[in-house]
Coordinates of C-alpha atoms in Angstrom, one line a residue:
X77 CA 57.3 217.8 174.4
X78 CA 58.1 220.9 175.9
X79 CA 61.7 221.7 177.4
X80 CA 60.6 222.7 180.6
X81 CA 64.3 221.7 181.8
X82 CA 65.5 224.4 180.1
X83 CA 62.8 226.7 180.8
X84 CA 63.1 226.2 184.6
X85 CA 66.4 228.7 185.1
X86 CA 65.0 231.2 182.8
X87 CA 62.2 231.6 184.6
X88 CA 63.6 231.6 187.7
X89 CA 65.8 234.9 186.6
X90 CA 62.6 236.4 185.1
X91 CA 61.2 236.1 188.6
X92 CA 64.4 237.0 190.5
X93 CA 64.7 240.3 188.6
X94 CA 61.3 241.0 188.7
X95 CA 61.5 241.3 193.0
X96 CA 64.5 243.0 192.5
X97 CA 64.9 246.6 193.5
X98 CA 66.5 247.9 190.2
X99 CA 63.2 246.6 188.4
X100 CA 60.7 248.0 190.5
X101 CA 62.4 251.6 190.5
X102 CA 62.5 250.9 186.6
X103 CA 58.2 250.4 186.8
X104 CA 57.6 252.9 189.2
X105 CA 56.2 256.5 188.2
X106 CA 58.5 258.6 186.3
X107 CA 58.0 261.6 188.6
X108 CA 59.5 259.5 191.6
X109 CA 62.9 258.5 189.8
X110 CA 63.4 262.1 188.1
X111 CA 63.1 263.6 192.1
X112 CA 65.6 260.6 193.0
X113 CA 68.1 261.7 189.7
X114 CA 67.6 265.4 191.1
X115 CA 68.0 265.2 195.0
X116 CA 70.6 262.6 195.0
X117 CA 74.1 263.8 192.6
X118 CA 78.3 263.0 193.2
X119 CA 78.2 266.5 194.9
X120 CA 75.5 265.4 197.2
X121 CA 75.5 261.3 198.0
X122 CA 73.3 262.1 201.5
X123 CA 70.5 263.7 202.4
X124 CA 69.2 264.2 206.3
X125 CA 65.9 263.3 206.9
X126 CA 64.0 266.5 207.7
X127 CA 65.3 268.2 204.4
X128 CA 64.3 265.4 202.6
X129 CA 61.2 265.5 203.8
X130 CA 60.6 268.6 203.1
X131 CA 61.9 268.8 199.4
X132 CA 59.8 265.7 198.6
X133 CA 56.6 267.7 199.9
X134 CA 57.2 270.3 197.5
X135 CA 57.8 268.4 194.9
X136 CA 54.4 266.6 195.1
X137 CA 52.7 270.0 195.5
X138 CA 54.0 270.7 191.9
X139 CA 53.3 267.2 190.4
X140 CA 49.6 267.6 191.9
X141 CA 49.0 270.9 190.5
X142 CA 50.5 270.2 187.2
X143 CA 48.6 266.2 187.3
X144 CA 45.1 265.8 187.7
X145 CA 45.3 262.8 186.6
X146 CA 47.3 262.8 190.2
X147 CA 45.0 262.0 193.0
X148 CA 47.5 260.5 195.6
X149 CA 47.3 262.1 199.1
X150 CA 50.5 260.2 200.7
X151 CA 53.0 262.3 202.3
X152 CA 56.3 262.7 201.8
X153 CA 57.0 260.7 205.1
X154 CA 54.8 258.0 203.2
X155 CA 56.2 257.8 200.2
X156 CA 59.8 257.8 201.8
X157 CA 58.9 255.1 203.7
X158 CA 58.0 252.6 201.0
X159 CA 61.4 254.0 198.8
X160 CA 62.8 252.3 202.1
X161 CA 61.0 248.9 202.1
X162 CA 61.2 248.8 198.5
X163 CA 64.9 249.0 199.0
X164 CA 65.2 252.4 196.8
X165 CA 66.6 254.3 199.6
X166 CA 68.9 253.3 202.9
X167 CA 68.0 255.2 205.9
X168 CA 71.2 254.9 208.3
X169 CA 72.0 256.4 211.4
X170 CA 75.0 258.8 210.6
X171 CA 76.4 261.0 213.5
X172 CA 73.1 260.8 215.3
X173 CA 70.8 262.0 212.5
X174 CA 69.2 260.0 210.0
X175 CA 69.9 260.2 206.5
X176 CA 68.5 258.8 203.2
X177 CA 70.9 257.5 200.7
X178 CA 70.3 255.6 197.2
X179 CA 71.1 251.4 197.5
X180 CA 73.7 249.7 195.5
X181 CA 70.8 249.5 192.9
X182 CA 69.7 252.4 192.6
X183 CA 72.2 254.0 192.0
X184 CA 73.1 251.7 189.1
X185 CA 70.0 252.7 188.0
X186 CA 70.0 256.7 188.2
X187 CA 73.7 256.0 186.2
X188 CA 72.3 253.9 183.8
X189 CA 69.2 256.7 183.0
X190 CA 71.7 259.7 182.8
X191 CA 73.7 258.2 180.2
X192 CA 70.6 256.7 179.0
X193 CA 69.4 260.0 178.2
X194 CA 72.2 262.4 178.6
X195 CA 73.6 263.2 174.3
X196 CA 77.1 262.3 175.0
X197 CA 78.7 259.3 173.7
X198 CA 80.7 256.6 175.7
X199 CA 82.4 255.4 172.9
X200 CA 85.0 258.1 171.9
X201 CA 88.7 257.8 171.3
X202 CA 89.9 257.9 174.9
X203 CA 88.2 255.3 176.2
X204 CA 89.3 253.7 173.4
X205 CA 92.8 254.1 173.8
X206 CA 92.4 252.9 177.1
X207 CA 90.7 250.1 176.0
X208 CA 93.6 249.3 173.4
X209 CA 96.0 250.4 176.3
X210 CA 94.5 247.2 178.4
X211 CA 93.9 244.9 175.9
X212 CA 97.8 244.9 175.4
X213 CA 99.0 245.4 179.0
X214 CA 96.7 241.8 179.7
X215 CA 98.5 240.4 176.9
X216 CA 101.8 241.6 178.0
X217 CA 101.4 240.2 181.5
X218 CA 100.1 236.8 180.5
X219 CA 102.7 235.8 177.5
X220 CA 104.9 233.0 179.1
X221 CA 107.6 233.6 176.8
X222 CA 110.4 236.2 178.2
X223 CA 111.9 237.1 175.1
X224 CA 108.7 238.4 173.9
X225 CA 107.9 240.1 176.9
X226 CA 111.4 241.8 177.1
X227 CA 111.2 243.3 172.9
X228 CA 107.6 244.3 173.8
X229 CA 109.4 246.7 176.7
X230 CA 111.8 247.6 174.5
X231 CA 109.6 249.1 172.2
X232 CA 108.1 250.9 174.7
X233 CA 111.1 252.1 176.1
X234 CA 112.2 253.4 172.0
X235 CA 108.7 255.2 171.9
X236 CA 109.6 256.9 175.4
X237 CA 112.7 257.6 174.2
X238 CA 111.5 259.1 170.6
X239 CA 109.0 261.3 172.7
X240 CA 111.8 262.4 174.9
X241 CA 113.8 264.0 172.2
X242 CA 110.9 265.7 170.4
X243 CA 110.4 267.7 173.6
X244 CA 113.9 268.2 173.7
X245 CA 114.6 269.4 170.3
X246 CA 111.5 271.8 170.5
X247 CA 109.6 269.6 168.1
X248 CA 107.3 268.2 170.9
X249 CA 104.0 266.4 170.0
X250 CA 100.3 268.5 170.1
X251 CA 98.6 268.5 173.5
X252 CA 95.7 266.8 173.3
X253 CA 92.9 268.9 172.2
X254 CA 90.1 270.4 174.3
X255 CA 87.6 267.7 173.2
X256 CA 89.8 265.1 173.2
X257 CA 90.8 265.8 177.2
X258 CA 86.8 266.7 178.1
X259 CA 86.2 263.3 176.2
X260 CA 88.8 261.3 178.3
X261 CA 88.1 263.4 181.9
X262 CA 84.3 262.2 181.4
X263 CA 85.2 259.0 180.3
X264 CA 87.7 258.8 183.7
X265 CA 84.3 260.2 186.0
X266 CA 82.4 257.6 184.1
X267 CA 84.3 254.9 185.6
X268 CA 85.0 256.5 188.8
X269 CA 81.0 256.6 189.3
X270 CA 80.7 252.6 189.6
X271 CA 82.9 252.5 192.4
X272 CA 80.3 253.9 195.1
X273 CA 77.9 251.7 194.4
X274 CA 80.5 248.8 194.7
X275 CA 81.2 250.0 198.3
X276 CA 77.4 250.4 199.2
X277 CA 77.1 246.7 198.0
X278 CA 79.9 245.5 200.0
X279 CA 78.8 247.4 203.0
X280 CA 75.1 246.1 202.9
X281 CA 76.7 242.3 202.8
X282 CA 78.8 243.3 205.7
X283 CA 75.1 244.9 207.1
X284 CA 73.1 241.5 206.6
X285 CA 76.0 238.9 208.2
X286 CA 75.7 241.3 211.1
X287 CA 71.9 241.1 211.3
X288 CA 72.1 237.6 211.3
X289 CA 74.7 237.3 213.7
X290 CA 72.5 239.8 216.4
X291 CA 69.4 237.8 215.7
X292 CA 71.3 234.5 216.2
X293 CA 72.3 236.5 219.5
X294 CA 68.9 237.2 220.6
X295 CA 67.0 234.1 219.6
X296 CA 70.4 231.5 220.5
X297 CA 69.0 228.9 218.4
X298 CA 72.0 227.7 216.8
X299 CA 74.9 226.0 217.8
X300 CA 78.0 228.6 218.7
X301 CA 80.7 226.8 216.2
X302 CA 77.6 226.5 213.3
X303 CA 76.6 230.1 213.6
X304 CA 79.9 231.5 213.5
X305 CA 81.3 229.1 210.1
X306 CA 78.4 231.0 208.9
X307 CA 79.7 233.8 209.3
X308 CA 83.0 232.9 208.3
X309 CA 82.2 231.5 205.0
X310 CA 79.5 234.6 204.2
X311 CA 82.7 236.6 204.1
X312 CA 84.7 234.5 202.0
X313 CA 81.8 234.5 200.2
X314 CA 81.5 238.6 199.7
X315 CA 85.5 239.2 199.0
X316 CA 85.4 236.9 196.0
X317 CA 82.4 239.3 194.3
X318 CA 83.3 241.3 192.3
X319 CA 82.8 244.5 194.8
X320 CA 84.7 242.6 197.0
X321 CA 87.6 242.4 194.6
X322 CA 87.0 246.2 194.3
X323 CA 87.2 247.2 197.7
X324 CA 90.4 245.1 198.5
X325 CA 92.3 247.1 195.8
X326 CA 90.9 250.2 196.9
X327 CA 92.5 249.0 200.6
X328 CA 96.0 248.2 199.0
X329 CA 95.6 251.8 197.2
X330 CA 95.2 253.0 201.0
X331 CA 98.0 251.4 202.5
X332 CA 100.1 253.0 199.4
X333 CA 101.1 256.3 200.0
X334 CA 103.3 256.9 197.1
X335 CA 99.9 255.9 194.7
X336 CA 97.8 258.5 197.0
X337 CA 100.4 261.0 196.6
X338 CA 100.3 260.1 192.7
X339 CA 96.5 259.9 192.6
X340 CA 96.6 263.6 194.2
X341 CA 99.2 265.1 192.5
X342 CA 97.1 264.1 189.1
X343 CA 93.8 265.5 189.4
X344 CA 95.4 268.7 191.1
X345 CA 97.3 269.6 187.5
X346 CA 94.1 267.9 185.4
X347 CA 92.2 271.0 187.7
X348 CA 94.9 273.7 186.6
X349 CA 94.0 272.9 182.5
X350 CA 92.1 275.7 180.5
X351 CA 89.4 272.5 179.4
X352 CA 87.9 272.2 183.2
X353 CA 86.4 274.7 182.6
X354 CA 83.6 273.6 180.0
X355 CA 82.8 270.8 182.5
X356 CA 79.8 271.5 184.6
X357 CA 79.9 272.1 188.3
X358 CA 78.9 268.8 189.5
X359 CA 81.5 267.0 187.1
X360 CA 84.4 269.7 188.5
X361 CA 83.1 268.7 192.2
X362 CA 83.3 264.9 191.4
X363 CA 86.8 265.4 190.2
X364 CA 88.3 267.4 192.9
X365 CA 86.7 265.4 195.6
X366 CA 86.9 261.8 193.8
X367 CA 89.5 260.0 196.4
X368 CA 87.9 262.2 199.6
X369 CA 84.6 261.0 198.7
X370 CA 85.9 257.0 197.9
X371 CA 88.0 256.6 201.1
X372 CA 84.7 258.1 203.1
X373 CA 83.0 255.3 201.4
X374 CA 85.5 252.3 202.1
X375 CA 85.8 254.3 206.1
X376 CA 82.1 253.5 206.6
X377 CA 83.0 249.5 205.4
X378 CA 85.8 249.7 207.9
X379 CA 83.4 250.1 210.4
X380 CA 80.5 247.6 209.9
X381 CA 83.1 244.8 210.0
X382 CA 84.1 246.7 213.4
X383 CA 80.7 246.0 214.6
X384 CA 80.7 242.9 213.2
X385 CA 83.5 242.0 214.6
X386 CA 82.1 243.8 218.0
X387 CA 79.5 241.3 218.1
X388 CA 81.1 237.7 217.2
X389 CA 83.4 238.5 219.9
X390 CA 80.2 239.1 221.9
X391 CA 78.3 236.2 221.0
X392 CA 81.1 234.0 221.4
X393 CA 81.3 234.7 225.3
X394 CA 77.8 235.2 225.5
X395 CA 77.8 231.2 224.1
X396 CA 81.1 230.1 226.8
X397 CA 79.6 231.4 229.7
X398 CA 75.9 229.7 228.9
X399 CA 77.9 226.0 228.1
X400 CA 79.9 226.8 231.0
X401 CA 77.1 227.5 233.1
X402 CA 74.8 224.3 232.1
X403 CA 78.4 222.2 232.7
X404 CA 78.5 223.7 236.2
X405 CA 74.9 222.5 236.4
X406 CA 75.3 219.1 235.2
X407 CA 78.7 218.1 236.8
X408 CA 76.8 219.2 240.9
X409 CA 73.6 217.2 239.7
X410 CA 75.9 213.9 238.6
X411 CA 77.7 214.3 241.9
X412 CA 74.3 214.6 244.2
X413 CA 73.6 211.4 242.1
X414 CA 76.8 209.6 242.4
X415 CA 77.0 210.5 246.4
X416 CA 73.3 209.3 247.2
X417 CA 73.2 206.3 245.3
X418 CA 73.1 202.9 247.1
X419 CA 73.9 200.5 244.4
X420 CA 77.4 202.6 244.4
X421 CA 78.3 202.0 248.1
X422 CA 80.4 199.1 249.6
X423 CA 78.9 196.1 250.6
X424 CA 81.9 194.8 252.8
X425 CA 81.7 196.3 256.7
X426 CA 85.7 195.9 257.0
X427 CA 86.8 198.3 254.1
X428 CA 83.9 201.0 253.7
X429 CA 85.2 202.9 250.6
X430 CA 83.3 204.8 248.9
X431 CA 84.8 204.1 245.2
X432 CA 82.0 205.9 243.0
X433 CA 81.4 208.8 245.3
X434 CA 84.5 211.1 245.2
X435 CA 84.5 214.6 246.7
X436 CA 85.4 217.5 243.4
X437 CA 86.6 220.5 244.6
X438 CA 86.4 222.2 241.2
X439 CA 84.9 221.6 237.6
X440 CA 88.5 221.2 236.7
X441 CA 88.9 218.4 238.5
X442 CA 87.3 216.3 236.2
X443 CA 89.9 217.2 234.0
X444 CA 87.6 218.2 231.2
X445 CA 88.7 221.7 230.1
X446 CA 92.4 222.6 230.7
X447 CA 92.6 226.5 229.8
X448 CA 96.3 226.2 229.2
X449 CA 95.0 224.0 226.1
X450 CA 93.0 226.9 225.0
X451 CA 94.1 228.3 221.9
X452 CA 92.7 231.9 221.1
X453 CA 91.0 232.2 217.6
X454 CA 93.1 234.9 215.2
X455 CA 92.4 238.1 215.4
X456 CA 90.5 240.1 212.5
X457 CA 93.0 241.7 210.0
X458 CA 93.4 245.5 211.5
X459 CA 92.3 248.7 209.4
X460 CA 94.7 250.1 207.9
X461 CA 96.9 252.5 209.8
X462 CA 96.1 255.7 209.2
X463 CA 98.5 259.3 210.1
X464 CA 98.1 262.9 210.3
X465 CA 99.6 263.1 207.3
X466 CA 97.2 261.1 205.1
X467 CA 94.7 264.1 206.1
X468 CA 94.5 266.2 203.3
X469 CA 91.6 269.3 202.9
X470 CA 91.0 270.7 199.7
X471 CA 91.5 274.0 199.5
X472 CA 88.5 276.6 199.0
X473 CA 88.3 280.0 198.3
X474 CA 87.6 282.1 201.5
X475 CA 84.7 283.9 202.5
X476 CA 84.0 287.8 201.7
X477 CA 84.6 290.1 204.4
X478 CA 81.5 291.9 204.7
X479 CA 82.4 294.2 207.1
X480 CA 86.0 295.6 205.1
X481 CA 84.4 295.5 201.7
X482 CA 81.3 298.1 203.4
X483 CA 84.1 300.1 204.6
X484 CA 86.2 300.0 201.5
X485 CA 83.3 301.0 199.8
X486 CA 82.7 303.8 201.8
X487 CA 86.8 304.8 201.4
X488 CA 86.4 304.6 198.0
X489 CA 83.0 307.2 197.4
X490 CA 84.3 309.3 199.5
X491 CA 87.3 309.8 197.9
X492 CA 85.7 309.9 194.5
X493 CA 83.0 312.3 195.6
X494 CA 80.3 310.1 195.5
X495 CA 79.7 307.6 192.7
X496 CA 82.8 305.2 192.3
X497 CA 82.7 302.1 189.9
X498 CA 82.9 298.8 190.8
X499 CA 86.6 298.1 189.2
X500 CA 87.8 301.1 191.3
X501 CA 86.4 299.8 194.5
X502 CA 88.1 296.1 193.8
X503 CA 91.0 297.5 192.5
X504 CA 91.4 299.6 196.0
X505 CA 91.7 296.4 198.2
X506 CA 94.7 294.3 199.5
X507 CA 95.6 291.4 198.3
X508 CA 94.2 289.0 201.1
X509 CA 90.4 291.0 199.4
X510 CA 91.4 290.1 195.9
X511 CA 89.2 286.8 195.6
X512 CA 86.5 285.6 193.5
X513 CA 84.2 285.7 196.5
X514 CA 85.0 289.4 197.1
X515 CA 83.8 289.6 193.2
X516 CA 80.6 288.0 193.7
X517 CA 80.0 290.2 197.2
X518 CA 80.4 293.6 195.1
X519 CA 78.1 292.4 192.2
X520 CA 75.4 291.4 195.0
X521 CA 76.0 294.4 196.6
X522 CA 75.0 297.1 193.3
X523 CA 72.4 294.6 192.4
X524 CA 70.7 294.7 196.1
X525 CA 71.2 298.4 196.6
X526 CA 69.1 299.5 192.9
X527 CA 72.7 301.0 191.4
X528 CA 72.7 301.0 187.2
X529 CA 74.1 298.5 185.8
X530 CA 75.1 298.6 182.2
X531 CA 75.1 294.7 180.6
X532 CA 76.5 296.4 177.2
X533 CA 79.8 297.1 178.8
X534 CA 82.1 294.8 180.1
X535 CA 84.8 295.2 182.4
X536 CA 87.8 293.2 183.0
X537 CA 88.5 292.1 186.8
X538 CA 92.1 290.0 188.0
X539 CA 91.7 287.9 190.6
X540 CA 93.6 285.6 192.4
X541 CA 92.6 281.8 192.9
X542 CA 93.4 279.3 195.6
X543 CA 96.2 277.7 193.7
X544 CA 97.8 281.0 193.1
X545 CA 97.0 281.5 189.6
X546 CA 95.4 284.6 188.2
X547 CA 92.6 284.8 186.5
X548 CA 90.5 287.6 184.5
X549 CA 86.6 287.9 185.1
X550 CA 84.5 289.7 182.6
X551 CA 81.3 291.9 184.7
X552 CA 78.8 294.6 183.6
X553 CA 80.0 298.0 184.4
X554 CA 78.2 299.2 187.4
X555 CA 79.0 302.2 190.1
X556 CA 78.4 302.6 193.9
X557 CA 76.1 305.8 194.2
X558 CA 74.8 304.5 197.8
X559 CA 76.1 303.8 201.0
X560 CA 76.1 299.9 201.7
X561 CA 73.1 298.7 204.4

């Protein structure tokens, strides 16, 4: 016989992944998740409508003329569309515009294909380490006995120690190498990048109790105290996933500021090291922006349990005033009754009382609702507070100042008499000029205005960063011989 017991919750996975979005992206054409892995990075999480748009269209221009086999004629629009119904692609309203956005799944997806096909390792030694570092914290946290607890910190405390006078006595341990700290700054981005799609899955559960609520609003087909236990218990429901779990640490982490001030203060001197460098642009962004970019995403959480808090409040008087409208109703219909009835009246001339017929002044008469008895529901736990000094901008290297660096090369051929280099004209400026932007002005600047440029010779250019360090930049040697446009 076959054990179609057993068979049964198999294949109702099979078929629960299968309608799943993170399977359908996975079967749909390879040009369409390579423009998803391309338009959609850490750098750039959002994309407004008409820009996307308009990059999809040219995208298919070049997958028609490259395809024959490609005989599609959707349009972008089109396409964008059914990314949306096929729950590739989220499509909220952000500061008036539209904007598409990967789901939850998705962008498990576009992680799990770049380091599906990227040629670096997960498994190296830092992640390792961290996984021994763990491992033994877990087990130092759930050992009931104190004594063992208490010689495990001791140890700890003798390695501190040990380390402690190496650096003291000049005999102080090798810095990690350069491939050992890229190793362990990707493995740290690598589990930074789960985190948004965490949020994004908490925030759509959020999204579909308040959908149900609104359309339990409009249609009023269920029972006040039913619809909102529903709610109730959907929440309970999404703080005990695992997302949930995330995005109620990332809230204590909030309301921390000594573990913000920790969290900054690290990636700021990780940023100073000489090994940043070899990272590529998108990584460096990712790290620099990493808690900016996580408490946007746990902000935008904070505010679809506003509205949904926004609308249980308002389908909760909506639902009094209807029950106390239909009471109202009921209570002057009984009273007509009671007041015309003559099986009620008296039948004795002498005493003509009228028992069954008495005269209400008010519904609370009757003595069935006493609002002194009414005993408000608790309130929603608040957002966490939030100052002027948890604001922090990171800092950016300024703008080139067109109009002084014209003039200063002006200054400078005429005091050369004619042609002066590039060196000489950056060397010429203040110090507010000396920037990496001002570099990149001047190169633009010779390139645009046909000057020679010799590649074989390189000269060495200080400039100053936004941290205040200085740095040396290696150019071509080229000369002004014209007057700026």
């Amino acid at each position: 016989m076959r054990p179609t017991h057993q068979a049964s919750p198999l294949w109702s996975q099979t078929q629960q992944f299968r309608s799943s979005a993170a399977w359908k992206l996975l079967s749909t054409a390879p040009w369409a998740v390579a423009f998803l892995r391309a338009e959609f990075t850490s750098a750039k999480p959002r994309v407004g409508l008409e820009v996307f748009h308009a990059s999809l269209e040219s995208f298919l221009k070049v997958v028609r003329s490259e395809d024959p086999a490609f005989n599609d004629s959707m349009t972008a629009a089109q396409y964008a569309d059914a990314w949306v119904r096929n729950q590739f692609l989220a499509r909220p309203l952000v500061d008036g515009h539209f904007v598409y956005e990967p789901t939850a799944q998705t962008a498990r997806v576009l992680k799990f294909l770049s380091d599906f096909s990227g040629d670096r390792t997960n498994l190296n030694s830092s992640r390792l380490n961290t996984l021994l570092t763990s491992l033994e914290s877990l087990a130092h946290e759930t050992d009931p006995d104190p004594a063992a607890r208490i010689r495990a910190l001791e140890a700890e405390i003798a390695q501190r120690q040990e380390k402690i006078a190496s650096l003291r006595d000049g005999t102080s341990p090798a810095v990690l190498p350069r491939e050992g700290a890229l190793a362990a700054t990707r493995s740290v981005l690598d589990m930074a990048s789960g985190l948004p799609a965490d949020f994004k899955r908490m925030r759509d559960g959020v999204q579909e109790m308040l959908h149900a609520l609104r359309g339990e609003i409009m249609e009023s087909s269920s029972v006040k105290g039913v619809a909102v236990g529903a709610v109730l218990e959907g929440d309970k429901q999404l703080r005990s996933t695992p997302q949930g779990e995330t995005f109620r640490g990332f809230t204590e982490f909030l309301n921390s500021p000594e573990a913000q001030a920790r969290f900054r203060e690290a990636v700021n001197e990780v940023m100073e090291r000489d090994f940043v460098d070899a990272l590529d642009a998108q990584e460096r962004h990712t790290l620099a922006n990493m808690l900016r970019e996580l408490r946007r995403q746990a902000s935008e959480v904070h505010q679809s349990y506003g509205r949904l808090s926004e609308s249980l409040h308002a389908y909760v008087q909506s639902a009094e005033f209807k029950e106390a409208a239909i009471l109202r109703e009921a209570v002057r219909a009984a009273e007509i009754a009671v007041a015309s009835s003559r099986v009620l009246h008296s039948r004795t001339p002498v005493a003509p009382i009228r028992l069954y017929a008495p005269r209400f002044t008010s519904i609370a008469a009757l003595g069935i609702y006493d609002p002194d008895e009414h005993v408000a529901p608790p309130k929603l736990a608040a957002p966490p507070p939030l100052s002027i000094a948890d604001i922090r901008r990171t800092p950016s290297t300024p703008s080139p100042d067109v109009p002084a660096l014209n003039h200063a090369i002006l200054t400078s051929r005429a005091k050369a008499g004619g042609s002066v280099g590039l060196r000489e004209t950056y060397n010429g400026l203040s110090d507010e000029h000396r920037h990496l932007n001002t570099i990149r002005y001047l190169i633009e600047a010779a390139r645009n205005g046909g000057e020679s440029i010799d590649e074989a010779t390189l000269e060495e250019i200080t400039f100053t960063q936004v941290d205040g360090a200085t740095r040396t930049a290696m150019v071509p040697a080229m000369s002004f011989t014209k007057d700026p446009a």
